PDB file of C-alpha atoms in Angstrom:
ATOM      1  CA  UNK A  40       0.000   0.000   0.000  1.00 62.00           C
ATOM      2  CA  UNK A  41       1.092   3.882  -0.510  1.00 69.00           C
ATOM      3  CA  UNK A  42       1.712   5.617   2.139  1.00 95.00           C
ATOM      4  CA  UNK A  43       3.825   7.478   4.667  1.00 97.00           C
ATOM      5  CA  UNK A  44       6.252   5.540   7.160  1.00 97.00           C
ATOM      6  CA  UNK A  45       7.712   7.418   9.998  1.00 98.00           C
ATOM      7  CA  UNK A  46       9.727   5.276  12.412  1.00 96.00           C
ATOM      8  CA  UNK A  47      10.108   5.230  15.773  1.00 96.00           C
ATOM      9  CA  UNK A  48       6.661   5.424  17.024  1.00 96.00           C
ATOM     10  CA  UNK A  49       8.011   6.383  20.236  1.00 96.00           C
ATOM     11  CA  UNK A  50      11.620   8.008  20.878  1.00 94.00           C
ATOM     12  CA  UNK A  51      13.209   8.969  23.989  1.00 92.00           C
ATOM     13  CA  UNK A  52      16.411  11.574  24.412  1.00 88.00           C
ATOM     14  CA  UNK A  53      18.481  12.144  26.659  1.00 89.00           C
ATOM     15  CA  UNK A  54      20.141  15.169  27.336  1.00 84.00           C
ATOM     16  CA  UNK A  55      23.010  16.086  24.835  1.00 86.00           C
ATOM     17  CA  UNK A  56      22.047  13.665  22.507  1.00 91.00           C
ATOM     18  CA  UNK A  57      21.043  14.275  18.734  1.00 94.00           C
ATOM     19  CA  UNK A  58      18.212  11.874  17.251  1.00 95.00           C
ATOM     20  CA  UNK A  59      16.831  11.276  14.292  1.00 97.00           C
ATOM     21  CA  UNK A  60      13.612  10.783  12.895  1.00 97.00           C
ATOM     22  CA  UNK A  61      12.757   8.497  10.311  1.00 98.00           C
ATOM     23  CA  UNK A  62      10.477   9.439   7.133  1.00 98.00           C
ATOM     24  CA  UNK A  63       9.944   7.208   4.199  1.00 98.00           C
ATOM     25  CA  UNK A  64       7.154   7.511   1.675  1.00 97.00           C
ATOM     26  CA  UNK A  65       6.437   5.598  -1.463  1.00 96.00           C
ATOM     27  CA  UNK A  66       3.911   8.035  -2.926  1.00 95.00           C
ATOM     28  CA  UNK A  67       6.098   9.378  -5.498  1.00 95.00           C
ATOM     29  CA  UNK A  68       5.609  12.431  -3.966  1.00 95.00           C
ATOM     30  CA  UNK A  69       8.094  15.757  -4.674  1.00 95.00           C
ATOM     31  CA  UNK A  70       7.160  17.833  -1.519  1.00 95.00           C
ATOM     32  CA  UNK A  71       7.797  16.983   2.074  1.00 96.00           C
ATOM     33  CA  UNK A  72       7.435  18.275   5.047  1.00 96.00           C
ATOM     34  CA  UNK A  73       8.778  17.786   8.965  1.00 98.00           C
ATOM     35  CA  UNK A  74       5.381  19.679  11.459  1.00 97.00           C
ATOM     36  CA  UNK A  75       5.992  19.337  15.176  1.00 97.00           C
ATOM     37  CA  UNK A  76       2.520  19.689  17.312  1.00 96.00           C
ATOM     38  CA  UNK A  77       2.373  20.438  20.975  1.00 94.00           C
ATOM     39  CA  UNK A  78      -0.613  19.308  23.618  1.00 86.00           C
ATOM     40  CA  UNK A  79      -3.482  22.330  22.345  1.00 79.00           C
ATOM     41  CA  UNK A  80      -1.674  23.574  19.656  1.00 82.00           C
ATOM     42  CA  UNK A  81      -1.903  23.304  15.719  1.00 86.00           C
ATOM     43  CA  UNK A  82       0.719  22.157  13.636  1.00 94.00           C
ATOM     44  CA  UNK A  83       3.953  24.367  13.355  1.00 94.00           C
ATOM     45  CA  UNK A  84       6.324  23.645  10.134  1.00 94.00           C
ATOM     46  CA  UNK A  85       9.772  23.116  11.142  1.00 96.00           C
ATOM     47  CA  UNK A  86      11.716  22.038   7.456  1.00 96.00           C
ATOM     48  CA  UNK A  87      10.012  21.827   3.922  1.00 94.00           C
ATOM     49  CA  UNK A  88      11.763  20.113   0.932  1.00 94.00           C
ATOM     50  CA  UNK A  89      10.106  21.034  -2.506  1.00 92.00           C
ATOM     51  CA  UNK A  90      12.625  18.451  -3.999  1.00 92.00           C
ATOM     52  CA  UNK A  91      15.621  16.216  -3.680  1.00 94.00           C
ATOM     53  CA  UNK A  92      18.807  17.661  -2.421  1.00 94.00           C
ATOM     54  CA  UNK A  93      16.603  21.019  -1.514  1.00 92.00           C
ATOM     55  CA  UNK A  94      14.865  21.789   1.747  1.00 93.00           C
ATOM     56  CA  UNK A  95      13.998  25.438   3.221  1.00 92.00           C
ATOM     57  CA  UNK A  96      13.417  26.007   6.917  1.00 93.00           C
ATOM     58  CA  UNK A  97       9.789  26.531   8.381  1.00 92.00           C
ATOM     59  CA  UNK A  98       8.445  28.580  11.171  1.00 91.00           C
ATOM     60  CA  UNK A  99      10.621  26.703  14.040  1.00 95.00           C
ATOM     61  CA  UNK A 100      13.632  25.595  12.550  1.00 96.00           C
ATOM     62  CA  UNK A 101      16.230  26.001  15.438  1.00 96.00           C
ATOM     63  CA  UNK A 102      17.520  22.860  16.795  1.00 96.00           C
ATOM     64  CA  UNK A 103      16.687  20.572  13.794  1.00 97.00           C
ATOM     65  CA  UNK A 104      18.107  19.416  10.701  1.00 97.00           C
ATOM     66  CA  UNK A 105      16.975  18.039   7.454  1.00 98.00           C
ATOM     67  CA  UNK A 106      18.551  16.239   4.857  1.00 97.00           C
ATOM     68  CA  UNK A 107      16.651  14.625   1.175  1.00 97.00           C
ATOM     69  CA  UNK A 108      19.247  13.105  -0.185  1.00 97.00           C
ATOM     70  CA  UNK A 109      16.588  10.868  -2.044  1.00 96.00           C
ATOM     71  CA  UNK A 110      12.829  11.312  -3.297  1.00 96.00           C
ATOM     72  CA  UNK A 111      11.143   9.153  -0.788  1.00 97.00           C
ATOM     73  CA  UNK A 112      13.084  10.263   2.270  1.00 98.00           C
ATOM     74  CA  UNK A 113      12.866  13.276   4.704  1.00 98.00           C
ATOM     75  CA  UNK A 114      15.044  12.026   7.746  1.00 98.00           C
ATOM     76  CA  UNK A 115      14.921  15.083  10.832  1.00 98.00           C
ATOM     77  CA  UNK A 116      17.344  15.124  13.198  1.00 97.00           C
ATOM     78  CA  UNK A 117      16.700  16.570  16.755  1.00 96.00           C
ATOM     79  CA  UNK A 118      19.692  18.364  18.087  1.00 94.00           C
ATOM     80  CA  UNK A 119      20.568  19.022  21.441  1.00 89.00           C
ATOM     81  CA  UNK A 120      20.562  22.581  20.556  1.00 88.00           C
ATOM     82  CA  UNK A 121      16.987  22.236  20.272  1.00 89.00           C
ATOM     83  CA  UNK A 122      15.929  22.744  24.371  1.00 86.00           C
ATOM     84  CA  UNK A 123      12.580  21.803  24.769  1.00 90.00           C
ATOM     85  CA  UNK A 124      12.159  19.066  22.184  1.00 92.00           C
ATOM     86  CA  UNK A 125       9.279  16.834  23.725  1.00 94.00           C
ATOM     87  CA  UNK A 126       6.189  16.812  21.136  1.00 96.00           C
ATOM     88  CA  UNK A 127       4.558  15.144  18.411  1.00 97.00           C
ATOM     89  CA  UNK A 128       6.032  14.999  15.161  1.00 98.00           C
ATOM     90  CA  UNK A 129       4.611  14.586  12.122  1.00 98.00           C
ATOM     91  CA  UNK A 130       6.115  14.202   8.527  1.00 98.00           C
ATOM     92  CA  UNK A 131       3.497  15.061   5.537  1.00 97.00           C
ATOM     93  CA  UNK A 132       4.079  14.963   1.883  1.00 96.00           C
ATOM     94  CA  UNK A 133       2.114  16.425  -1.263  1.00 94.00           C
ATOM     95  CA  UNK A 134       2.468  15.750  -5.316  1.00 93.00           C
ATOM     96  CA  UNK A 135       3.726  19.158  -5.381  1.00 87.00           C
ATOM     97  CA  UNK A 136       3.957  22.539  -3.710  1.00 83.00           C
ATOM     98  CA  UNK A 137       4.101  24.533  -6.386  1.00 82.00           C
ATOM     99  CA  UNK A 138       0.265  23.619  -7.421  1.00 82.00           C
ATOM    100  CA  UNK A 139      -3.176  24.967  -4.784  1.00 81.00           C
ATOM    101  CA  UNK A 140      -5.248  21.569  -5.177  1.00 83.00           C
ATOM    102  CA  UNK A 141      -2.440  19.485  -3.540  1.00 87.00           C
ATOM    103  CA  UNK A 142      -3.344  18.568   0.088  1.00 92.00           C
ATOM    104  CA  UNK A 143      -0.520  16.902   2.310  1.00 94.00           C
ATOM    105  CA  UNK A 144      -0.957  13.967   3.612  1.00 95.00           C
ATOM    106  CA  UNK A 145       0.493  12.671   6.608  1.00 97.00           C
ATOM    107  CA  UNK A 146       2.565   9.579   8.549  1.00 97.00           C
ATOM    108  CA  UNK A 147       1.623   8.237  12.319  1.00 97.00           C
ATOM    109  CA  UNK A 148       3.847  10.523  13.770  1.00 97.00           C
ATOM    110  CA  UNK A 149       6.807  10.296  16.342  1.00 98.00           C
ATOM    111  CA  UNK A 150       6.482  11.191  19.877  1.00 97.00           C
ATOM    112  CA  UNK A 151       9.531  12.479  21.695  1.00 95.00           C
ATOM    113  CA  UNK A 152      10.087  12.795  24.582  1.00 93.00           C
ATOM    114  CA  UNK A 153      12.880  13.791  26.910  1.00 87.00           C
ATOM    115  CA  UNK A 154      14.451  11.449  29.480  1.00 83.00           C
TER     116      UNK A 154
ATOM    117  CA  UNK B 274      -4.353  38.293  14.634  1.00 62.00           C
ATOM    118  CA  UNK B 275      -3.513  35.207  14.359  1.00 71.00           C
ATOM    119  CA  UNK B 276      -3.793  34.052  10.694  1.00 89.00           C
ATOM    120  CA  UNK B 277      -6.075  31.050  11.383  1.00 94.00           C
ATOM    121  CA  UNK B 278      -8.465  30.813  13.658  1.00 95.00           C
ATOM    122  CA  UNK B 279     -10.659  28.364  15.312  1.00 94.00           C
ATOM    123  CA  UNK B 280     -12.974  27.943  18.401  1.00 87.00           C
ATOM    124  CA  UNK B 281     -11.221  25.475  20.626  1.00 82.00           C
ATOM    125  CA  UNK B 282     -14.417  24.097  21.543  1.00 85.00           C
ATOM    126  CA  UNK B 283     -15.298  21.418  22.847  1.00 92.00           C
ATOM    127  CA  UNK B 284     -18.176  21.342  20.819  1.00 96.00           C
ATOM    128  CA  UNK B 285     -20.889  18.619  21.984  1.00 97.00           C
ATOM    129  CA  UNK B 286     -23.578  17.657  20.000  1.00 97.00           C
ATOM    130  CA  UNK B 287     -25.863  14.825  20.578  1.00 97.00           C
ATOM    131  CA  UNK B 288     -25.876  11.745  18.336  1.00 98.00           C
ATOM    132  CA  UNK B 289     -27.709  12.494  14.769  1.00 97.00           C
ATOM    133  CA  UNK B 290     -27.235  16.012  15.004  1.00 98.00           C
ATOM    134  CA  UNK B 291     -25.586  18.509  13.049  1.00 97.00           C
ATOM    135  CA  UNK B 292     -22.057  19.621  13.869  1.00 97.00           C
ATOM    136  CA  UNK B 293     -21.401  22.914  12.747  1.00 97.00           C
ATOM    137  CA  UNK B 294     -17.052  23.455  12.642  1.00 97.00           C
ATOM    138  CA  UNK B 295     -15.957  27.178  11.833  1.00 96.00           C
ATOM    139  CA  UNK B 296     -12.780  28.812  10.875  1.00 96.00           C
ATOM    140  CA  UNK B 297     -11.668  32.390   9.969  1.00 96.00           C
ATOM    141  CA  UNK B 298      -8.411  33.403   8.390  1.00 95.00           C
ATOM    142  CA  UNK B 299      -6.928  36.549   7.964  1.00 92.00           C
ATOM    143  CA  UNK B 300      -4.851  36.755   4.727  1.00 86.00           C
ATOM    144  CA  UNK B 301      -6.591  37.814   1.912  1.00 84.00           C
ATOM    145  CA  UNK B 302      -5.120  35.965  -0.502  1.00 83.00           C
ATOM    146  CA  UNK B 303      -5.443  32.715   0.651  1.00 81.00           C
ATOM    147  CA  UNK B 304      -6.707  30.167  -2.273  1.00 83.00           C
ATOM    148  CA  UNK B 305      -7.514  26.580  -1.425  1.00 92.00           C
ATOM    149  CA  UNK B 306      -8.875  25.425   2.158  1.00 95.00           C
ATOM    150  CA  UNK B 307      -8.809  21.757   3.704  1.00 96.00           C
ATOM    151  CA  UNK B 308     -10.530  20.125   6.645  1.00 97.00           C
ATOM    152  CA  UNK B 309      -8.389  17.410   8.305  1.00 97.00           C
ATOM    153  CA  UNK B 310      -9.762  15.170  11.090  1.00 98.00           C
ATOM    154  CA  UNK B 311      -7.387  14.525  14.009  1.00 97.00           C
ATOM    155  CA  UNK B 312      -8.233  11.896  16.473  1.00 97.00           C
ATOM    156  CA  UNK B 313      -6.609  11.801  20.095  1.00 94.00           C
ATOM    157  CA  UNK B 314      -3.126  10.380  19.640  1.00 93.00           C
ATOM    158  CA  UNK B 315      -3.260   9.826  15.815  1.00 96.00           C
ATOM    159  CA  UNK B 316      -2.222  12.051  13.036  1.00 97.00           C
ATOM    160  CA  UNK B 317      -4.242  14.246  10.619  1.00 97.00           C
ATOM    161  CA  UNK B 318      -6.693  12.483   8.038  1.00 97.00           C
ATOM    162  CA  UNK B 319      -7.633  14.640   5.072  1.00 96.00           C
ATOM    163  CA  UNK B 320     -11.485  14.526   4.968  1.00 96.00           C
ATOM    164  CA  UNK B 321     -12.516  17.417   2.258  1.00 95.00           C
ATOM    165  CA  UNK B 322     -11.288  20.558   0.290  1.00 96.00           C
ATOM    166  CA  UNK B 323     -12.810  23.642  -1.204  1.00 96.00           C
ATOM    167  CA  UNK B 324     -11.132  25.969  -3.616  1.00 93.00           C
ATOM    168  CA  UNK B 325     -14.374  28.306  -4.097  1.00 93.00           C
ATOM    169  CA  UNK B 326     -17.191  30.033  -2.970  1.00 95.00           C
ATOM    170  CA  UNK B 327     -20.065  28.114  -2.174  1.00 96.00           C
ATOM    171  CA  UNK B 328     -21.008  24.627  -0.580  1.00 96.00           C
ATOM    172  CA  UNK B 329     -19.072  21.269  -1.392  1.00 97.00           C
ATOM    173  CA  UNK B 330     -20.557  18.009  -0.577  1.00 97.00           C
ATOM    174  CA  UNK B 331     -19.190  14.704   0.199  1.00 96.00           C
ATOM    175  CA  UNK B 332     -21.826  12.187   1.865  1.00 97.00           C
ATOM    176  CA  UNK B 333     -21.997  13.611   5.453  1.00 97.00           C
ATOM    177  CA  UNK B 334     -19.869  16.564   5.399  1.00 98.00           C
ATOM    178  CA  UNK B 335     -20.209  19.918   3.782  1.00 98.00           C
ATOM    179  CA  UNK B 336     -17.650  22.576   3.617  1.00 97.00           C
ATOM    180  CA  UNK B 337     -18.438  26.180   3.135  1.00 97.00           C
ATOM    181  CA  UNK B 338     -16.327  28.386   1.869  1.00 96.00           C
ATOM    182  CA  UNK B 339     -17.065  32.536   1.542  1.00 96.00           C
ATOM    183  CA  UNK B 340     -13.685  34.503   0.537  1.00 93.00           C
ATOM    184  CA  UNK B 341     -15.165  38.059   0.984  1.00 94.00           C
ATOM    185  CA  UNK B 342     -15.937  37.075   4.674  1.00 94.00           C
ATOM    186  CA  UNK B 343     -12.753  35.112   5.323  1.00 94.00           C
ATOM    187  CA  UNK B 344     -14.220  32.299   6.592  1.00 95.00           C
ATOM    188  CA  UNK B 345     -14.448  28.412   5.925  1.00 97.00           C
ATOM    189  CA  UNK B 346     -17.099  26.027   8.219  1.00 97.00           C
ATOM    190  CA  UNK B 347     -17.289  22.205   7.836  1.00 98.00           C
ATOM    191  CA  UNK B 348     -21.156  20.480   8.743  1.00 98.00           C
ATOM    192  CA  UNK B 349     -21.049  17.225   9.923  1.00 98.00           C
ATOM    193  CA  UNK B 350     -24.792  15.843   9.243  1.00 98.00           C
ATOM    194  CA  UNK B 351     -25.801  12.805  11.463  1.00 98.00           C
ATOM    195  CA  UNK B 352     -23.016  12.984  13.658  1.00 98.00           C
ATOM    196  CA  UNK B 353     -22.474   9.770  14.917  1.00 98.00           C
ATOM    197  CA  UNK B 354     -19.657   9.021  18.151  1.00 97.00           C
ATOM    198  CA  UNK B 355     -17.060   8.116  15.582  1.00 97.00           C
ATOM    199  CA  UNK B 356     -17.402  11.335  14.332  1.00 98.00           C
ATOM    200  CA  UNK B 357     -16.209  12.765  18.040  1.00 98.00           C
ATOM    201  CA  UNK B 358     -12.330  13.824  17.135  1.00 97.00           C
ATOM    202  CA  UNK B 359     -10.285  17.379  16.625  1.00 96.00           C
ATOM    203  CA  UNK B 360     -10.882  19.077  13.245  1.00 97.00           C
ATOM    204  CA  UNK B 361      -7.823  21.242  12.002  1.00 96.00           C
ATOM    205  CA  UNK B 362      -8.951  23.725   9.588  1.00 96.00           C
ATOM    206  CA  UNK B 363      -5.639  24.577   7.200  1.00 95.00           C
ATOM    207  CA  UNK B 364      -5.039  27.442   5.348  1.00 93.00           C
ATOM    208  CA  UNK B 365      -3.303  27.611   1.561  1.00 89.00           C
ATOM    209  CA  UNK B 366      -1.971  30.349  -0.016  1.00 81.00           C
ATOM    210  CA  UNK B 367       1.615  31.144  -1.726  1.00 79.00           C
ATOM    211  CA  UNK B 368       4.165  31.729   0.100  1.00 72.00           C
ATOM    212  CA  UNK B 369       6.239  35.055   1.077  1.00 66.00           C
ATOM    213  CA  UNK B 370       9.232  33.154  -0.482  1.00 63.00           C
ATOM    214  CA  UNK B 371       7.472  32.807  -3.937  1.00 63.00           C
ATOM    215  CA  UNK B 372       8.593  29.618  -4.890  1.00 71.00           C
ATOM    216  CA  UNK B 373       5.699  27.194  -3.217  1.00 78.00           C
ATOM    217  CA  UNK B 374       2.342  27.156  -1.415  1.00 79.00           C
ATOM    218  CA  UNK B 375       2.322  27.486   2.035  1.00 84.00           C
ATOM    219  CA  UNK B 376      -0.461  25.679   4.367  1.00 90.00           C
ATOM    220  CA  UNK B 377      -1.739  26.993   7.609  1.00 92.00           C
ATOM    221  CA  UNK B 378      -2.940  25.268  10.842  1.00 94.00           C
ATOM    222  CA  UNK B 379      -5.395  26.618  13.076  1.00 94.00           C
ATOM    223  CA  UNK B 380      -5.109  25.042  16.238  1.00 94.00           C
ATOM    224  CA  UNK B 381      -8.249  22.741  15.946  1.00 95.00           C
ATOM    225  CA  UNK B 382     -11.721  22.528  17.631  1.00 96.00           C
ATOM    226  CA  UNK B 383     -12.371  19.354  19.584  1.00 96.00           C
ATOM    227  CA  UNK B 384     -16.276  17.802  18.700  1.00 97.00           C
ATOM    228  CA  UNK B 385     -17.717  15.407  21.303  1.00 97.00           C
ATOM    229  CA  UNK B 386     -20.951  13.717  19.862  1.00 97.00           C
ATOM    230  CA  UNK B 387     -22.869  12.240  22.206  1.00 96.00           C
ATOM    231  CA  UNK B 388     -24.790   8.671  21.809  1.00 94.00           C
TER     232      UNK B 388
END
């Protein structure tokens, strides 16, 4: 089936330590994107990649990295830079970004948290 | 103002009634509008879009979209418990960047429908 893989379901860090998320999707999809969403809150973009070996940051960037070093993946990396990183995170992908009828879909999500 | 906007809720509504979901957004030149369903611990489920003025209908949900007011509503018809979930209204328009669309969360309005 298509879809959107993100891997671990459930993460834990410990202090000082980067970790990395896992996104795979076999959608053949050109646009992904890396959302972390706090208890109460919507959805706030942290890295967008319109295509491979391209990525822009979002609205809360600090603290992460990105890499798309192929189509179907969209790996994020939580650094220990980034101080309060215990949330939900959630990797989408669309067709395209460049077009207004594309919706993004989205994996299970991750949940960090900090130990 | 925050550039979308939704009631928090929770909205209850007793079983077989009609849910009635709003959202306002505040940039202009927003173009297409989605509806995404988010149940408690899960990720975001696309459920409709609307691109234009007017009503769009697919079996028990309506969206409603009016530009010149700035606002976007969902109707649930015959809720039913299943139906009982947060509802993220997002936002599309192009971005400040000018290479890609940009989508919008508002923080989502929790529905309770009760049997």
């Amino acid at each position: 089936d298509g879809g959107i893989t993100q891997s671990p379901k459930y993460l834990f860090r410990k202090e000082g330590q980067n970790v990395t998320l896992s996104c795979e999707q076999n959608l053949n999809h050109d646009a992904m994107y890396w959302y972390r969403q706090d208890p109460g809150q919507g959805l706030r973009l942290i890295y967008y990649s319109q295509i491979v070996n391209d990525f822009q940051k979002g609205d809360i960037a600090e603290g992460y990295s990105v890499s798309r070093e192929k189509k179907e993946s969209f790996p994020l990396t939580v650094t220990s830079a980034q101080k309060n990183p215990t949330a939900f995170y959630l990797c989408a992908s669309s067709l395209t970004g460049h077009r207004l009828d594309q919706p993004q879909h989205f994996g299970d999500g991750t949940r960090l948290s900090i130990l | 103002q925050k550039e979308v906007e939704q009631n928090s809720g929770p909205l209850s509504v007793p079983e077989g009634a009609i849910a009635s979901l709003n959202c306002t957004y505040s940039d202009r030149v927003s173009q297409s509008f989605f509806w995404y369903r988010q149940y408690s611990g899960k990720s975001p489920e696309l459920i409709m879009s609307i691109y234009s003025n007017g009503d769009k209908e697919d079996g028990r949900f309506t969206a409603q979209l009016n530009k010149a007011s700035q606002y976007v509503s969902l109707l649930i018809r015959d809720s039913q418990p299943s139906d009982s979930a947060t509802y993220l209204c997002a936002v599309n328009r192009w971005g400040s960047g000018g290479s890609n669309y940009k989508l919008t969360f508002g923080k989502g309005t929790l529905l309770t429908v009760n049997p």
